[in-house]
Amino acid sequence: MTADDSNHKGGVVFTQEQQDAIAALASENKYAKQSKWKTLRELPPKDRWPFFRQNFLVETGLVLVVVAFVVALVVTMVTRGPDAELTVVRLNAGESYAQPMSELKTGFIERAGIEDERIAQFDGSYDITEDGNIYTDDSAGLLTRISAGDINVLITTEETLTLVETRGYASSLSEKLESSQLEAVADALVDVDGEPVTDASQAFALDLSKSATWTSLDGAPDDAYLVISNVEDETHLTRMRELVDYLFE
């Protein structure tokens, strides 16, 4: 059989280029039994990127995403501020209360010896209405934070006291304050209608117009009442009591 005959098997004619390709496919693949990383290192430079893209690109991308997530999580944990130990918010108390609240925070932090002011927050403001208008009422957000223990004290107006009581935003003064504190704030105890009471068990709020500290603040409105909200753990309870002491020392 001649070479020409071997190129005509079965009536099919193979060119020299096709024969070379068939021979290459039939030969043993020297990379078949080694790792992909070793293969990548041994490939000619021009073949490395296509091989990497086909075999490693997706896996590498996933690894980078996981690494980025872990780094972001670590950075967040390292740089996040401390948890608040006392959060006081204004409720239906407009901008005229903002400056006095800011001064109250400054004075309280100094009095309590707090080094990181972020653990005492006094800058929140909420508005609630009787009809719960979705455009003007913050009841949902307020209730969520109170339920989570994120709001400990409300500074509000006499008109709002009844609404606060109806919504269940308040804790009992007689249960949260110590007996010595109840004696110190006796002149400031009021019921849900803002009327003075002598029986601490009937007290709903503290009238801040009876607080020398509050009335000394620049522009502090007389119509201001302190309501104790959610203070279940010892840390928040202690800070709340320190605030009452500061206001009525």
PDB file of C-alpha atoms in Angstrom:
ATOM      1  CA  MET A   1       0.000   0.000   0.000  1.00  0.00           C
ATOM      2  CA  THR A   2       1.360   3.353  -1.003  1.00  0.00           C
ATOM      3  CA  ALA A   3       1.290   6.562   1.061  1.00  0.00           C
ATOM      4  CA  ASP A   4      -1.249   7.857  -1.405  1.00  0.00           C
ATOM      5  CA  ASP A   5      -3.490   4.859  -0.648  1.00  0.00           C
ATOM      6  CA  SER A   6      -3.329   5.562   3.108  1.00  0.00           C
ATOM      7  CA  ASN A   7      -4.768   9.010   2.495  1.00  0.00           C
ATOM      8  CA  HIS A   8      -7.820   7.547   0.781  1.00  0.00           C
ATOM      9  CA  LYS A   9      -9.204   5.166   3.423  1.00  0.00           C
ATOM     10  CA  GLY A  10     -12.880   4.643   3.025  1.00  0.00           C
ATOM     11  CA  GLY A  11     -12.917   7.126   0.176  1.00  0.00           C
ATOM     12  CA  VAL A  12     -12.067  10.039   2.532  1.00  0.00           C
ATOM     13  CA  VAL A  13      -9.092  12.188   1.618  1.00  0.00           C
ATOM     14  CA  PHE A  14      -7.110  13.808   4.502  1.00  0.00           C
ATOM     15  CA  THR A  15      -4.815  16.734   3.955  1.00  0.00           C
ATOM     16  CA  GLN A  16      -1.445  16.826   5.651  1.00  0.00           C
ATOM     17  CA  GLU A  17      -2.742  19.419   8.139  1.00  0.00           C
ATOM     18  CA  GLN A  18      -5.679  17.162   9.051  1.00  0.00           C
ATOM     19  CA  GLN A  19      -3.368  14.199   9.464  1.00  0.00           C
ATOM     20  CA  ASP A  20      -1.183  16.211  11.855  1.00  0.00           C
ATOM     21  CA  ALA A  21      -4.245  17.210  13.857  1.00  0.00           C
ATOM     22  CA  ILE A  22      -5.417  13.587  14.104  1.00  0.00           C
ATOM     23  CA  ALA A  23      -1.974  12.522  15.233  1.00  0.00           C
ATOM     24  CA  ALA A  24      -1.941  15.229  17.909  1.00  0.00           C
ATOM     25  CA  LEU A  25      -5.327  14.135  19.235  1.00  0.00           C
ATOM     26  CA  ALA A  26      -4.237  10.502  19.293  1.00  0.00           C
ATOM     27  CA  SER A  27      -1.022  11.276  21.176  1.00  0.00           C
ATOM     28  CA  GLU A  28      -0.933  11.239  25.001  1.00  0.00           C
ATOM     29  CA  ASN A  29      -1.835  14.554  26.690  1.00  0.00           C
ATOM     30  CA  LYS A  30       1.133  15.308  28.945  1.00  0.00           C
ATOM     31  CA  TYR A  31      -1.060  17.593  31.098  1.00  0.00           C
ATOM     32  CA  ALA A  32      -3.832  15.067  31.694  1.00  0.00           C
ATOM     33  CA  LYS A  33      -2.537  13.624  34.978  1.00  0.00           C
ATOM     34  CA  GLN A  34      -1.230  16.777  36.669  1.00  0.00           C
ATOM     35  CA  SER A  35      -2.923  19.567  38.586  1.00  0.00           C
ATOM     36  CA  LYS A  36      -4.418  22.542  36.808  1.00  0.00           C
ATOM     37  CA  TRP A  37      -2.091  24.923  38.633  1.00  0.00           C
ATOM     38  CA  LYS A  38       0.966  22.994  37.448  1.00  0.00           C
ATOM     39  CA  THR A  39      -0.439  22.939  33.944  1.00  0.00           C
ATOM     40  CA  LEU A  40      -0.965  26.691  34.074  1.00  0.00           C
ATOM     41  CA  ARG A  41       2.653  27.271  35.053  1.00  0.00           C
ATOM     42  CA  GLU A  42       3.974  25.036  32.275  1.00  0.00           C
ATOM     43  CA  LEU A  43       1.841  26.445  29.470  1.00  0.00           C
ATOM     44  CA  PRO A  44       3.353  28.898  26.993  1.00  0.00           C
ATOM     45  CA  PRO A  45       2.607  32.533  27.994  1.00  0.00           C
ATOM     46  CA  LYS A  46       0.123  33.013  25.158  1.00  0.00           C
ATOM     47  CA  ASP A  47      -1.969  30.052  26.355  1.00  0.00           C
ATOM     48  CA  ARG A  48      -2.049  30.884  30.061  1.00  0.00           C
ATOM     49  CA  TRP A  49      -4.834  33.478  30.116  1.00  0.00           C
ATOM     50  CA  PRO A  50      -7.337  31.372  28.082  1.00  0.00           C
ATOM     51  CA  PHE A  51      -6.564  28.397  30.340  1.00  0.00           C
ATOM     52  CA  PHE A  52      -6.913  30.484  33.507  1.00  0.00           C
ATOM     53  CA  ARG A  53     -10.178  32.032  32.317  1.00  0.00           C
ATOM     54  CA  GLN A  54     -11.642  28.621  31.538  1.00  0.00           C
ATOM     55  CA  ASN A  55     -10.526  26.828  34.698  1.00  0.00           C
ATOM     56  CA  PHE A  56     -10.052  29.381  37.480  1.00  0.00           C
ATOM     57  CA  LEU A  57     -11.828  32.674  36.783  1.00  0.00           C
ATOM     58  CA  VAL A  58     -15.206  31.815  38.353  1.00  0.00           C
ATOM     59  CA  GLU A  59     -13.640  30.180  41.427  1.00  0.00           C
ATOM     60  CA  THR A  60     -11.248  33.099  41.918  1.00  0.00           C
ATOM     61  CA  GLY A  61     -14.111  35.569  41.650  1.00  0.00           C
ATOM     62  CA  LEU A  62     -16.061  33.714  44.337  1.00  0.00           C
ATOM     63  CA  VAL A  63     -13.031  33.667  46.631  1.00  0.00           C
ATOM     64  CA  LEU A  64     -12.544  37.419  46.184  1.00  0.00           C
ATOM     65  CA  VAL A  65     -16.209  38.060  46.993  1.00  0.00           C
ATOM     66  CA  VAL A  66     -15.962  36.001  50.193  1.00  0.00           C
ATOM     67  CA  VAL A  67     -12.725  37.724  51.213  1.00  0.00           C
ATOM     68  CA  ALA A  68     -14.248  41.169  50.575  1.00  0.00           C
ATOM     69  CA  PHE A  69     -17.287  40.262  52.694  1.00  0.00           C
ATOM     70  CA  VAL A  70     -15.137  39.030  55.583  1.00  0.00           C
ATOM     71  CA  VAL A  71     -12.946  42.147  55.447  1.00  0.00           C
ATOM     72  CA  ALA A  72     -16.019  44.414  55.417  1.00  0.00           C
ATOM     73  CA  LEU A  73     -17.486  42.522  58.381  1.00  0.00           C
ATOM     74  CA  VAL A  74     -14.258  42.839  60.376  1.00  0.00           C
ATOM     75  CA  VAL A  75     -13.953  46.554  59.583  1.00  0.00           C
ATOM     76  CA  THR A  76     -17.559  47.123  60.656  1.00  0.00           C
ATOM     77  CA  MET A  77     -17.010  45.304  63.939  1.00  0.00           C
ATOM     78  CA  VAL A  78     -13.797  47.192  64.661  1.00  0.00           C
ATOM     79  CA  THR A  79     -15.025  50.668  63.716  1.00  0.00           C
ATOM     80  CA  ARG A  80     -18.654  50.572  64.900  1.00  0.00           C
ATOM     81  CA  GLY A  81     -19.502  52.804  67.802  1.00  0.00           C
ATOM     82  CA  PRO A  82     -20.421  51.540  71.267  1.00  0.00           C
ATOM     83  CA  ASP A  83     -23.991  50.563  72.061  1.00  0.00           C
ATOM     84  CA  ALA A  84     -26.064  53.386  73.511  1.00  0.00           C
ATOM     85  CA  GLU A  85     -26.569  53.167  77.263  1.00  0.00           C
ATOM     86  CA  LEU A  86     -29.218  55.886  77.302  1.00  0.00           C
ATOM     87  CA  THR A  87     -31.427  57.140  74.484  1.00  0.00           C
ATOM     88  CA  VAL A  88     -33.676  60.156  75.014  1.00  0.00           C
ATOM     89  CA  VAL A  89     -35.976  61.346  72.229  1.00  0.00           C
ATOM     90  CA  ARG A  90     -38.376  64.222  71.690  1.00  0.00           C
ATOM     91  CA  LEU A  91     -41.989  63.224  71.137  1.00  0.00           C
ATOM     92  CA  ASN A  92     -44.337  65.783  69.569  1.00  0.00           C
ATOM     93  CA  ALA A  93     -41.824  68.351  70.765  1.00  0.00           C
ATOM     94  CA  GLY A  94     -40.784  70.688  67.960  1.00  0.00           C
ATOM     95  CA  GLU A  95     -37.556  72.439  67.106  1.00  0.00           C
ATOM     96  CA  SER A  96     -37.837  74.752  70.114  1.00  0.00           C
ATOM     97  CA  TYR A  97     -36.832  71.722  72.201  1.00  0.00           C
ATOM     98  CA  ALA A  98     -33.793  70.810  70.091  1.00  0.00           C
ATOM     99  CA  GLN A  99     -31.302  73.281  71.553  1.00  0.00           C
ATOM    100  CA  PRO A 100     -32.256  72.625  75.200  1.00  0.00           C
ATOM    101  CA  MET A 101     -31.955  68.888  74.530  1.00  0.00           C
ATOM    102  CA  SER A 102     -28.481  69.380  73.088  1.00  0.00           C
ATOM    103  CA  GLU A 103     -27.431  71.370  76.154  1.00  0.00           C
ATOM    104  CA  LEU A 104     -29.008  68.747  78.401  1.00  0.00           C
ATOM    105  CA  LYS A 105     -26.911  66.063  76.735  1.00  0.00           C
ATOM    106  CA  THR A 106     -23.712  68.052  77.168  1.00  0.00           C
ATOM    107  CA  GLY A 107     -24.383  68.694  80.839  1.00  0.00           C
ATOM    108  CA  PHE A 108     -25.431  65.129  81.559  1.00  0.00           C
ATOM    109  CA  ILE A 109     -22.361  63.629  79.891  1.00  0.00           C
ATOM    110  CA  GLU A 110     -20.112  65.866  81.949  1.00  0.00           C
ATOM    111  CA  ARG A 111     -21.976  65.142  85.168  1.00  0.00           C
ATOM    112  CA  ALA A 112     -22.003  61.372  84.585  1.00  0.00           C
ATOM    113  CA  GLY A 113     -18.318  61.298  83.639  1.00  0.00           C
ATOM    114  CA  ILE A 114     -19.052  59.701  80.267  1.00  0.00           C
ATOM    115  CA  GLU A 115     -15.940  59.619  78.070  1.00  0.00           C
ATOM    116  CA  ASP A 116     -17.585  58.528  74.809  1.00  0.00           C
ATOM    117  CA  GLU A 117     -20.599  60.739  74.119  1.00  0.00           C
ATOM    118  CA  ARG A 118     -22.024  58.195  71.690  1.00  0.00           C
ATOM    119  CA  ILE A 119     -23.322  56.074  74.557  1.00  0.00           C
ATOM    120  CA  ALA A 120     -25.771  58.867  75.469  1.00  0.00           C
ATOM    121  CA  GLN A 121     -28.064  59.871  72.600  1.00  0.00           C
ATOM    122  CA  PHE A 122     -30.429  62.832  72.833  1.00  0.00           C
ATOM    123  CA  ASP A 123     -31.009  63.780  69.199  1.00  0.00           C
ATOM    124  CA  GLY A 124     -34.023  61.735  68.072  1.00  0.00           C
ATOM    125  CA  SER A 125     -37.417  63.265  67.329  1.00  0.00           C
ATOM    126  CA  TYR A 126     -40.779  61.620  66.634  1.00  0.00           C
ATOM    127  CA  ASP A 127     -44.328  62.779  65.987  1.00  0.00           C
ATOM    128  CA  ILE A 128     -47.454  60.746  66.680  1.00  0.00           C
ATOM    129  CA  THR A 129     -51.107  61.547  66.017  1.00  0.00           C
ATOM    130  CA  GLU A 130     -54.416  60.234  67.287  1.00  0.00           C
ATOM    131  CA  ASP A 131     -55.524  59.086  63.838  1.00  0.00           C
ATOM    132  CA  GLY A 132     -52.189  57.493  62.931  1.00  0.00           C
ATOM    133  CA  ASN A 133     -51.867  59.353  59.624  1.00  0.00           C
ATOM    134  CA  ILE A 134     -49.235  57.457  57.621  1.00  0.00           C
ATOM    135  CA  TYR A 135     -47.776  60.678  56.246  1.00  0.00           C
ATOM    136  CA  THR A 136     -47.252  62.440  59.582  1.00  0.00           C
ATOM    137  CA  ASP A 137     -47.249  59.670  62.198  1.00  0.00           C
ATOM    138  CA  ASP A 138     -44.056  57.940  63.363  1.00  0.00           C
ATOM    139  CA  SER A 139     -45.825  55.431  65.603  1.00  0.00           C
ATOM    140  CA  ALA A 140     -44.559  52.329  63.796  1.00  0.00           C
ATOM    141  CA  GLY A 141     -40.903  53.298  63.963  1.00  0.00           C
ATOM    142  CA  LEU A 142     -41.245  54.573  67.519  1.00  0.00           C
ATOM    143  CA  LEU A 143     -42.924  51.388  68.754  1.00  0.00           C
ATOM    144  CA  THR A 144     -40.288  49.239  67.057  1.00  0.00           C
ATOM    145  CA  ARG A 145     -37.460  51.047  68.809  1.00  0.00           C
ATOM    146  CA  ILE A 146     -39.209  51.132  72.178  1.00  0.00           C
ATOM    147  CA  SER A 147     -40.003  47.412  71.979  1.00  0.00           C
ATOM    148  CA  ALA A 148     -36.349  46.700  71.206  1.00  0.00           C
ATOM    149  CA  GLY A 149     -35.234  48.742  74.209  1.00  0.00           C
ATOM    150  CA  ASP A 150     -33.611  51.351  71.972  1.00  0.00           C
ATOM    151  CA  ILE A 151     -35.570  54.258  73.495  1.00  0.00           C
ATOM    152  CA  ASN A 152     -35.452  54.772  77.240  1.00  0.00           C
ATOM    153  CA  VAL A 153     -36.802  58.257  77.935  1.00  0.00           C
ATOM    154  CA  LEU A 154     -39.364  60.466  76.189  1.00  0.00           C
ATOM    155  CA  ILE A 155     -39.440  64.257  76.462  1.00  0.00           C
ATOM    156  CA  THR A 156     -42.929  65.310  75.450  1.00  0.00           C
ATOM    157  CA  THR A 157     -45.734  67.823  75.968  1.00  0.00           C
ATOM    158  CA  GLU A 158     -48.695  67.773  78.343  1.00  0.00           C
ATOM    159  CA  GLU A 159     -51.085  67.318  75.438  1.00  0.00           C
ATOM    160  CA  THR A 160     -49.272  64.150  74.356  1.00  0.00           C
ATOM    161  CA  LEU A 161     -49.238  62.389  77.735  1.00  0.00           C
ATOM    162  CA  THR A 162     -52.611  60.723  77.244  1.00  0.00           C
ATOM    163  CA  LEU A 163     -51.589  59.459  73.814  1.00  0.00           C
ATOM    164  CA  VAL A 164     -48.350  58.073  75.233  1.00  0.00           C
ATOM    165  CA  GLU A 165     -50.321  56.227  77.903  1.00  0.00           C
ATOM    166  CA  THR A 166     -52.836  54.885  75.367  1.00  0.00           C
ATOM    167  CA  ARG A 167     -50.083  53.578  73.084  1.00  0.00           C
ATOM    168  CA  GLY A 168     -48.326  51.838  75.971  1.00  0.00           C
ATOM    169  CA  TYR A 169     -45.031  53.685  75.553  1.00  0.00           C
ATOM    170  CA  ALA A 170     -44.478  54.357  79.282  1.00  0.00           C
ATOM    171  CA  SER A 171     -43.126  52.427  82.242  1.00  0.00           C
ATOM    172  CA  SER A 172     -44.148  53.004  85.844  1.00  0.00           C
ATOM    173  CA  LEU A 173     -42.215  55.780  87.572  1.00  0.00           C
ATOM    174  CA  SER A 174     -42.692  54.181  90.978  1.00  0.00           C
ATOM    175  CA  GLU A 175     -41.192  50.916  89.707  1.00  0.00           C
ATOM    176  CA  LYS A 176     -38.221  52.376  87.841  1.00  0.00           C
ATOM    177  CA  LEU A 177     -37.062  55.053  90.290  1.00  0.00           C
ATOM    178  CA  GLU A 178     -35.596  54.376  93.705  1.00  0.00           C
ATOM    179  CA  SER A 179     -37.499  55.538  96.787  1.00  0.00           C
ATOM    180  CA  SER A 180     -34.954  58.287  97.485  1.00  0.00           C
ATOM    181  CA  GLN A 181     -35.417  59.586  93.943  1.00  0.00           C
ATOM    182  CA  LEU A 182     -39.193  59.574  94.259  1.00  0.00           C
ATOM    183  CA  GLU A 183     -38.816  61.765  97.329  1.00  0.00           C
ATOM    184  CA  ALA A 184     -36.485  64.125  95.447  1.00  0.00           C
ATOM    185  CA  VAL A 185     -38.917  64.524  92.529  1.00  0.00           C
ATOM    186  CA  ALA A 186     -42.092  64.661  94.642  1.00  0.00           C
ATOM    187  CA  ASP A 187     -42.947  68.191  93.487  1.00  0.00           C
ATOM    188  CA  ALA A 188     -42.639  67.147  89.830  1.00  0.00           C
ATOM    189  CA  LEU A 189     -44.869  64.056  89.882  1.00  0.00           C
ATOM    190  CA  VAL A 190     -47.903  64.335  87.586  1.00  0.00           C
ATOM    191  CA  ASP A 191     -50.594  61.977  86.354  1.00  0.00           C
ATOM    192  CA  VAL A 192     -51.492  61.211  82.754  1.00  0.00           C
ATOM    193  CA  ASP A 193     -53.404  64.500  82.517  1.00  0.00           C
ATOM    194  CA  GLY A 194     -50.416  66.500  83.703  1.00  0.00           C
ATOM    195  CA  GLU A 195     -51.993  67.153  87.101  1.00  0.00           C
ATOM    196  CA  PRO A 196     -49.771  67.039  90.234  1.00  0.00           C
ATOM    197  CA  VAL A 197     -50.055  63.921  92.394  1.00  0.00           C
ATOM    198  CA  THR A 198     -48.647  63.078  95.804  1.00  0.00           C
ATOM    199  CA  ASP A 199     -48.954  59.321  95.476  1.00  0.00           C
ATOM    200  CA  ALA A 200     -45.960  58.047  93.481  1.00  0.00           C
ATOM    201  CA  SER A 201     -47.907  54.986  92.364  1.00  0.00           C
ATOM    202  CA  GLN A 202     -50.263  57.296  90.449  1.00  0.00           C
ATOM    203  CA  ALA A 203     -47.463  59.281  88.809  1.00  0.00           C
ATOM    204  CA  PHE A 204     -47.092  58.998  85.050  1.00  0.00           C
ATOM    205  CA  ALA A 205     -44.459  61.621  84.236  1.00  0.00           C
ATOM    206  CA  LEU A 206     -42.151  64.274  85.665  1.00  0.00           C
ATOM    207  CA  ASP A 207     -42.932  67.941  85.083  1.00  0.00           C
ATOM    208  CA  LEU A 208     -39.634  69.427  83.881  1.00  0.00           C
ATOM    209  CA  SER A 209     -40.767  72.952  84.708  1.00  0.00           C
ATOM    210  CA  LYS A 210     -39.990  71.858  88.293  1.00  0.00           C
ATOM    211  CA  SER A 211     -36.416  70.988  87.332  1.00  0.00           C
ATOM    212  CA  ALA A 212     -33.842  73.703  88.007  1.00  0.00           C
ATOM    213  CA  THR A 213     -31.510  72.045  85.525  1.00  0.00           C
ATOM    214  CA  TRP A 214     -34.103  72.054  82.732  1.00  0.00           C
ATOM    215  CA  THR A 215     -35.296  75.609  83.298  1.00  0.00           C
ATOM    216  CA  SER A 216     -31.697  76.841  83.279  1.00  0.00           C
ATOM    217  CA  LEU A 217     -31.209  75.613  79.720  1.00  0.00           C
ATOM    218  CA  ASP A 218     -31.321  78.264  77.022  1.00  0.00           C
ATOM    219  CA  GLY A 219     -34.859  78.526  75.623  1.00  0.00           C
ATOM    220  CA  ALA A 220     -36.184  75.456  77.443  1.00  0.00           C
ATOM    221  CA  PRO A 221     -40.015  75.343  77.081  1.00  0.00           C
ATOM    222  CA  ASP A 222     -42.080  75.091  80.270  1.00  0.00           C
ATOM    223  CA  ASP A 223     -44.383  72.575  78.595  1.00  0.00           C
ATOM    224  CA  ALA A 224     -42.010  69.632  78.923  1.00  0.00           C
ATOM    225  CA  TYR A 225     -42.526  66.279  80.618  1.00  0.00           C
ATOM    226  CA  LEU A 226     -40.208  63.335  81.132  1.00  0.00           C
ATOM    227  CA  VAL A 227     -41.698  59.875  80.618  1.00  0.00           C
ATOM    228  CA  ILE A 228     -39.734  56.730  81.381  1.00  0.00           C
ATOM    229  CA  SER A 229     -40.068  54.262  78.525  1.00  0.00           C
ATOM    230  CA  ASN A 230     -38.307  50.899  78.072  1.00  0.00           C
ATOM    231  CA  VAL A 231     -35.469  50.455  80.586  1.00  0.00           C
ATOM    232  CA  GLU A 232     -35.346  46.757  81.357  1.00  0.00           C
ATOM    233  CA  ASP A 233     -31.628  46.011  81.674  1.00  0.00           C
ATOM    234  CA  GLU A 234     -29.382  47.260  84.466  1.00  0.00           C
ATOM    235  CA  THR A 235     -27.182  49.470  82.270  1.00  0.00           C
ATOM    236  CA  HIS A 236     -30.051  51.503  80.806  1.00  0.00           C
ATOM    237  CA  LEU A 237     -31.788  51.628  84.177  1.00  0.00           C
ATOM    238  CA  THR A 238     -28.686  53.067  85.829  1.00  0.00           C
ATOM    239  CA  ARG A 239     -28.201  55.712  83.141  1.00  0.00           C
ATOM    240  CA  MET A 240     -31.870  56.716  83.288  1.00  0.00           C
ATOM    241  CA  ARG A 241     -31.653  57.171  87.041  1.00  0.00           C
ATOM    242  CA  GLU A 242     -28.492  59.239  86.619  1.00  0.00           C
ATOM    243  CA  LEU A 243     -30.393  61.513  84.237  1.00  0.00           C
ATOM    244  CA  VAL A 244     -33.219  61.983  86.747  1.00  0.00           C
ATOM    245  CA  ASP A 245     -30.662  62.770  89.451  1.00  0.00           C
ATOM    246  CA  TYR A 246     -29.030  65.340  87.176  1.00  0.00           C
ATOM    247  CA  LEU A 247     -32.348  67.009  86.391  1.00  0.00           C
ATOM    248  CA  PHE A 248     -33.561  67.149  89.986  1.00  0.00           C
ATOM    249  CA  GLU A 249     -30.384  67.397  92.055  1.00  0.00           C
TER     250      GLU A 249
END
